[in-house]
Amino acid sequence: MTAATAPAAALEVRDVVVRFGGHLALDRVSLTARPGEVTGLIGPNGAGKTTLFNVVTGLQAPQRGTVLLDGRDVTRLAPYRRARRGLARTFQRLELFGLLTVAENVELAASVRGRRRPGRSADEALELVGLRDLADVRADELPTGKARLVELARALATGPRVLLLDEPASGQSEAETEEFREVLLAVAGEGIAVVLVEHDVQLVMRTCSQVHVLDFGRVLAAGTPEEIRGNEAVIEAYLGAAPGVPA
Ligand SMILES: Nc1ncnc2c1ncn2[C@@H]1O[C@H](COP(=O)(O)OP(=O)(O)OP(=O)(O)O)[C@@H](O)[C@H]1O
Ligand SMILES: [Mg+2]
């Protein structure tokens, strides 16, 4: 049983295994994300972070393990059906429609939202990420930092319960990252469970309530940022070499 004080998990990944040929990309990985919190997922290149997102969204079938959304097993559901149950993501490589405006990109996402799901309008999503002024600009004319916010607005317009962000701060300036952090906290504040994959460890440590560390497809550690910072195995495998962490 979950303690009465902790909100139930919106996303639960249990014992997921993914093999690519002889390569074990995910080795019994478990992770929990709660509504209203930003949950961090960090680890070296090739650790399996994006693969885990692919398993959660249904782009990659696991050989073993379970994915639960709001307590319901969605492991075998098609990606679009998971989206209708409130799962949204952004991609490590930006995937915007360059010839469409910012508003059109976000409106498209709002229009594919399941009819029964409440969600915010494209306008509200743009407002939440602070992009209203750029609504009529073509997506391919945006600097990377702003384009990443459009991706976020697009995900928000689908009315998610669980939001997976794959390196959303990459290509952002320090000022943009700071702004982005405020947006993330506002998004979580709306009761969304946010999972953040990010190499900017400072951003993760300052924003997340729980952090999971993946290394060679395994969860090396999970805990609060303080616990992770002090974990010898994590320091050795990742933090010692991670950008943005003072020696
Ligand atoms: N479709 C695939 N076929 C074969 N191998 C794959 C496939 N997708 C990922 N891999 C391998 O699985 C491992 C995990 O990759 P993944 O992209 O999940 O890592 P990551 O933690 O997201 O890394 P990065 O921080 O560089 O984005 C890597 O060794 C990668 O080469
Ligand atoms: Mg990745």
Short mmCIF file of C-alpha atoms and ligand atoms in Angstrom, two decimals:
data_model
loop_
_atom_site.label_atom_id
_atom_site.label_comp_id
_atom_site.label_asym_id
_atom_site.label_seq_id
_atom_site.Cartn_x
_atom_site.Cartn_y
_atom_site.Cartn_z
CA MET A 1 0.00 0.00 0.00
CA THR A 2 1.08 3.55 -0.70
CA ALA A 3 1.36 5.83 2.32
CA ALA A 4 -1.74 8.01 2.67
CA THR A 5 0.29 11.21 2.34
CA ALA A 6 1.96 10.40 -0.99
CA PRO A 7 -0.20 10.88 -4.11
CA ALA A 8 -0.65 7.71 -6.17
CA ALA A 9 1.79 7.28 -9.05
CA ALA A 10 0.53 8.58 -12.39
CA LEU A 11 3.22 6.56 -14.16
CA GLU A 12 4.74 3.35 -12.94
CA VAL A 13 7.34 1.35 -14.85
CA ARG A 14 8.07 -2.09 -13.43
CA ASP A 15 11.01 -4.36 -14.26
CA VAL A 16 11.27 -3.36 -17.91
CA VAL A 17 13.74 -5.29 -20.06
CA VAL A 18 14.70 -4.27 -23.62
CA ARG A 19 17.25 -6.12 -25.70
CA PHE A 20 18.58 -5.00 -29.06
CA GLY A 21 20.18 -8.16 -30.40
CA GLY A 22 22.85 -9.02 -27.85
CA HIS A 23 22.73 -5.58 -26.25
CA LEU A 24 20.77 -5.23 -23.04
CA ALA A 25 19.50 -1.63 -23.32
CA LEU A 26 17.20 -1.81 -20.28
CA ASP A 27 17.79 -4.31 -17.50
CA ARG A 28 14.81 -4.60 -15.11
CA VAL A 29 14.21 -0.87 -14.91
CA SER A 30 11.56 0.46 -12.56
CA LEU A 31 10.50 4.09 -12.14
CA THR A 32 7.62 5.98 -10.57
CA ALA A 33 6.36 9.49 -11.33
CA ARG A 34 3.79 11.31 -9.22
CA PRO A 35 1.38 14.08 -10.17
CA GLY A 36 2.58 17.56 -9.23
CA GLU A 37 6.24 16.54 -9.25
CA VAL A 38 9.13 16.71 -11.69
CA THR A 39 10.93 13.35 -11.66
CA GLY A 40 14.45 13.35 -13.07
CA LEU A 41 16.06 10.66 -15.20
CA ILE A 42 19.78 11.12 -15.73
CA GLY A 43 22.71 9.04 -16.89
CA PRO A 44 25.52 8.88 -19.45
CA ASN A 45 24.99 8.75 -23.23
CA GLY A 46 23.59 5.40 -24.25
CA ALA A 47 22.35 4.56 -20.73
CA GLY A 48 18.83 3.83 -22.04
CA LYS A 49 16.89 7.01 -21.16
CA THR A 50 15.29 7.54 -24.56
CA THR A 51 14.65 3.80 -24.89
CA LEU A 52 12.73 3.93 -21.62
CA PHE A 53 10.61 6.82 -22.95
CA ASN A 54 9.99 4.77 -26.09
CA VAL A 55 8.78 1.87 -23.96
CA VAL A 56 6.49 4.12 -21.93
CA THR A 57 4.97 5.71 -25.04
CA GLY A 58 4.64 2.40 -26.92
CA LEU A 59 7.22 3.00 -29.66
CA GLN A 60 9.37 0.17 -28.30
CA ALA A 61 7.90 -3.09 -27.00
CA PRO A 62 9.75 -4.42 -23.94
CA GLN A 63 10.71 -8.08 -23.71
CA ARG A 64 9.61 -8.00 -20.10
CA GLY A 65 8.00 -5.64 -17.64
CA THR A 66 4.94 -3.48 -17.22
CA VAL A 67 3.93 0.14 -17.82
CA LEU A 68 1.03 1.47 -15.73
CA LEU A 69 -0.75 4.77 -16.34
CA ASP A 70 -2.87 5.79 -13.38
CA GLY A 71 -2.68 2.21 -12.17
CA ARG A 72 -3.86 0.67 -15.46
CA ASP A 73 -1.65 -1.64 -17.46
CA VAL A 74 -0.96 -0.04 -20.87
CA THR A 75 2.06 -2.20 -21.80
CA ARG A 76 0.36 -3.56 -24.91
CA LEU A 77 -1.59 -0.46 -25.95
CA ALA A 78 -0.83 1.40 -29.19
CA PRO A 79 0.90 4.79 -28.76
CA TYR A 80 -2.18 6.81 -29.77
CA ARG A 81 -4.30 5.03 -27.18
CA ARG A 82 -1.77 5.86 -24.48
CA ALA A 83 -1.88 9.48 -25.65
CA ARG A 84 -5.64 9.45 -25.18
CA ARG A 85 -5.12 8.25 -21.64
CA GLY A 86 -3.07 11.29 -20.90
CA LEU A 87 0.50 10.51 -21.95
CA ALA A 88 2.52 13.11 -23.88
CA ARG A 89 6.18 13.53 -24.73
CA THR A 90 8.70 15.72 -26.46
CA PHE A 91 11.57 14.35 -28.55
CA GLN A 92 15.32 14.60 -28.13
CA ARG A 93 15.54 15.80 -31.73
CA LEU A 94 13.09 18.62 -32.33
CA GLU A 95 10.07 17.42 -34.28
CA LEU A 96 8.14 20.57 -35.23
CA PHE A 97 6.37 21.36 -38.49
CA GLY A 98 8.77 24.03 -39.74
CA LEU A 99 6.46 25.58 -42.30
CA LEU A 100 3.61 26.02 -39.84
CA THR A 101 3.39 28.84 -37.32
CA VAL A 102 3.90 28.35 -33.62
CA ALA A 103 0.13 28.55 -33.03
CA GLU A 104 -0.63 26.09 -35.86
CA ASN A 105 1.83 23.55 -34.44
CA VAL A 106 0.11 23.73 -31.07
CA GLU A 107 -3.44 23.78 -32.53
CA LEU A 108 -2.72 20.56 -34.40
CA ALA A 109 -1.87 18.83 -31.15
CA ALA A 110 -4.98 20.21 -29.44
CA SER A 111 -7.09 18.85 -32.32
CA VAL A 112 -5.82 15.27 -31.93
CA ARG A 113 -6.64 15.20 -28.23
CA GLY A 114 -9.11 12.45 -27.34
CA ARG A 115 -12.58 13.95 -27.25
CA ARG A 116 -13.28 12.72 -23.78
CA ARG A 117 -10.14 14.21 -22.32
CA PRO A 118 -10.29 17.66 -20.91
CA GLY A 119 -7.37 19.73 -22.12
CA ARG A 120 -6.29 23.27 -22.49
CA SER A 121 -6.70 25.23 -25.70
CA ALA A 122 -3.72 26.00 -27.91
CA ASP A 123 -3.91 29.58 -26.60
CA GLU A 124 -3.74 28.46 -22.99
CA ALA A 125 -0.82 26.15 -23.72
CA LEU A 126 1.09 28.99 -25.39
CA GLU A 127 0.30 31.23 -22.44
CA LEU A 128 1.59 28.65 -19.97
CA VAL A 129 4.99 28.44 -21.69
CA GLY A 130 5.15 32.20 -22.33
CA LEU A 131 5.00 32.04 -26.13
CA ARG A 132 1.86 34.05 -26.87
CA ASP A 133 3.85 36.85 -28.53
CA LEU A 134 5.41 34.42 -31.00
CA ALA A 135 2.16 32.69 -32.00
CA ASP A 136 2.34 33.83 -35.64
CA VAL A 137 6.04 33.18 -36.23
CA ARG A 138 6.97 30.24 -38.46
CA ALA A 139 8.41 27.39 -36.41
CA ASP A 140 11.56 27.09 -38.53
CA GLU A 141 12.41 30.73 -37.80
CA LEU A 142 12.68 30.18 -34.06
CA PRO A 143 15.89 29.84 -32.08
CA THR A 144 16.27 26.38 -30.49
CA GLY A 145 15.28 27.52 -27.01
CA LYS A 146 11.95 28.85 -28.23
CA ALA A 147 11.37 25.85 -30.50
CA ARG A 148 11.72 23.59 -27.47
CA LEU A 149 9.03 25.63 -25.72
CA VAL A 150 6.74 25.11 -28.73
CA GLU A 151 7.26 21.36 -28.37
CA LEU A 152 6.34 21.66 -24.73
CA ALA A 153 3.22 23.73 -25.53
CA ARG A 154 2.24 21.16 -28.12
CA ALA A 155 2.52 18.36 -25.58
CA LEU A 156 0.53 20.41 -23.05
CA ALA A 157 -2.26 21.06 -25.54
CA THR A 158 -3.07 17.34 -25.52
CA GLY A 159 -4.07 17.66 -21.85
CA PRO A 160 -1.50 15.25 -20.38
CA ARG A 161 -1.50 13.58 -16.96
CA VAL A 162 2.04 12.38 -17.60
CA LEU A 163 4.57 14.38 -19.61
CA LEU A 164 7.92 12.96 -20.74
CA LEU A 165 10.58 15.51 -21.73
CA ASP A 166 13.69 14.25 -23.53
CA GLU A 167 16.53 16.76 -23.10
CA PRO A 168 14.25 19.79 -23.33
CA ALA A 169 16.95 22.24 -22.26
CA SER A 170 19.59 21.21 -24.77
CA GLY A 171 20.50 24.12 -27.01
CA GLN A 172 19.10 26.62 -24.52
CA SER A 173 21.08 29.52 -23.11
CA GLU A 174 21.49 29.90 -19.36
CA ALA A 175 18.73 32.53 -19.27
CA GLU A 176 16.42 30.35 -21.37
CA THR A 177 17.09 27.38 -19.09
CA GLU A 178 16.15 29.46 -16.06
CA GLU A 179 12.92 30.52 -17.75
CA PHE A 180 12.32 26.94 -18.75
CA ARG A 181 12.71 25.79 -15.17
CA GLU A 182 9.95 28.17 -14.06
CA VAL A 183 7.70 26.80 -16.80
CA LEU A 184 8.42 23.21 -15.70
CA LEU A 185 7.48 23.97 -12.12
CA ALA A 186 4.30 25.71 -13.29
CA VAL A 187 3.42 22.67 -15.41
CA ALA A 188 3.96 20.30 -12.49
CA GLY A 189 1.98 22.72 -10.33
CA GLU A 190 -1.03 21.95 -12.49
CA GLY A 191 -0.95 18.37 -11.23
CA ILE A 192 0.93 16.84 -14.15
CA ALA A 193 3.55 14.15 -13.52
CA VAL A 194 6.63 15.38 -15.40
CA VAL A 195 9.57 13.10 -16.20
CA LEU A 196 12.67 15.03 -17.17
CA VAL A 197 15.59 13.48 -19.07
CA GLU A 198 18.37 16.03 -19.05
CA HIS A 199 22.15 16.25 -19.16
CA ASP A 200 22.05 19.61 -17.36
CA VAL A 201 22.43 18.05 -13.94
CA GLN A 202 22.15 21.37 -12.13
CA LEU A 203 18.75 21.91 -13.69
CA VAL A 204 17.67 18.41 -12.68
CA MET A 205 18.90 18.73 -9.10
CA ARG A 206 17.24 22.12 -8.64
CA THR A 207 13.92 21.12 -10.18
CA CYS A 208 13.20 17.47 -9.38
CA SER A 209 11.82 15.97 -6.20
CA GLN A 210 13.07 12.49 -7.14
CA VAL A 211 15.93 11.52 -9.43
CA HIS A 212 16.62 8.15 -11.08
CA VAL A 213 20.09 7.43 -12.41
CA LEU A 214 20.47 5.00 -15.30
CA ASP A 215 23.80 3.46 -16.22
CA PHE A 216 24.27 0.74 -18.84
CA GLY A 217 20.52 0.07 -18.80
CA ARG A 218 20.29 -0.32 -15.03
CA VAL A 219 18.91 1.91 -12.30
CA LEU A 220 22.07 2.74 -10.44
CA ALA A 221 20.28 4.82 -7.82
CA ALA A 222 16.98 6.57 -7.12
CA GLY A 223 16.20 9.16 -4.48
CA THR A 224 16.08 12.84 -3.65
CA PRO A 225 18.63 15.15 -5.29
CA GLU A 226 20.54 15.23 -1.98
CA GLU A 227 20.70 11.44 -1.83
CA ILE A 228 21.82 11.22 -5.46
CA ARG A 229 24.51 13.90 -5.03
CA GLY A 230 26.01 11.96 -2.16
CA ASN A 231 25.84 8.52 -3.80
CA GLU A 232 29.37 7.21 -4.42
CA ALA A 233 28.38 4.91 -7.30
CA VAL A 234 26.61 7.78 -9.06
CA ILE A 235 29.53 10.13 -8.60
CA GLU A 236 31.85 7.53 -10.03
CA ALA A 237 29.66 6.56 -13.00
CA TYR A 238 28.25 9.93 -13.94
CA LEU A 239 28.36 12.99 -11.74
CA GLY A 240 32.13 13.17 -11.69
CA ALA A 241 32.06 13.69 -15.45
CA ALA A 242 28.70 15.49 -15.82
CA PRO A 243 28.65 19.03 -17.16
CA GLY A 244 27.58 21.75 -14.75
CA VAL A 245 28.58 19.92 -11.59
CA PRO A 246 31.24 21.71 -9.60
CA ALA A 247 34.12 19.40 -8.74
N1 LIG B 1 16.50 0.86 -32.21
C1 LIG B 1 17.66 0.49 -31.69
N2 LIG B 1 18.34 -0.59 -32.19
C2 LIG B 1 19.52 -0.96 -31.64
N3 LIG B 1 20.11 -0.36 -30.60
C3 LIG B 1 19.49 0.70 -30.08
C4 LIG B 1 18.25 1.21 -30.60
N4 LIG B 1 17.86 2.28 -29.85
C5 LIG B 1 18.83 2.46 -28.94
N5 LIG B 1 19.80 1.53 -29.06
C6 LIG B 1 21.00 1.37 -28.19
O1 LIG B 1 20.51 1.26 -26.87
C7 LIG B 1 21.34 1.98 -25.96
C8 LIG B 1 20.51 3.01 -25.24
O2 LIG B 1 20.21 4.08 -26.13
P1 LIG B 1 19.34 5.34 -25.71
O3 LIG B 1 19.14 6.16 -26.93
O4 LIG B 1 18.14 4.88 -25.00
O5 LIG B 1 20.30 6.09 -24.68
P2 LIG B 1 20.16 7.51 -23.98
O6 LIG B 1 20.37 7.29 -22.52
O7 LIG B 1 18.91 8.17 -24.42
O8 LIG B 1 21.45 8.27 -24.54
P3 LIG B 1 21.66 9.85 -24.89
O9 LIG B 1 21.94 10.53 -23.58
O10 LIG B 1 22.85 9.84 -25.77
O11 LIG B 1 20.41 10.34 -25.58
C9 LIG B 1 22.46 2.56 -26.79
O12 LIG B 1 23.55 1.65 -26.72
C10 LIG B 1 21.88 2.62 -28.19
O13 LIG B 1 22.89 2.52 -29.15
MG MG B 2 18.50 9.88 -25.44
#
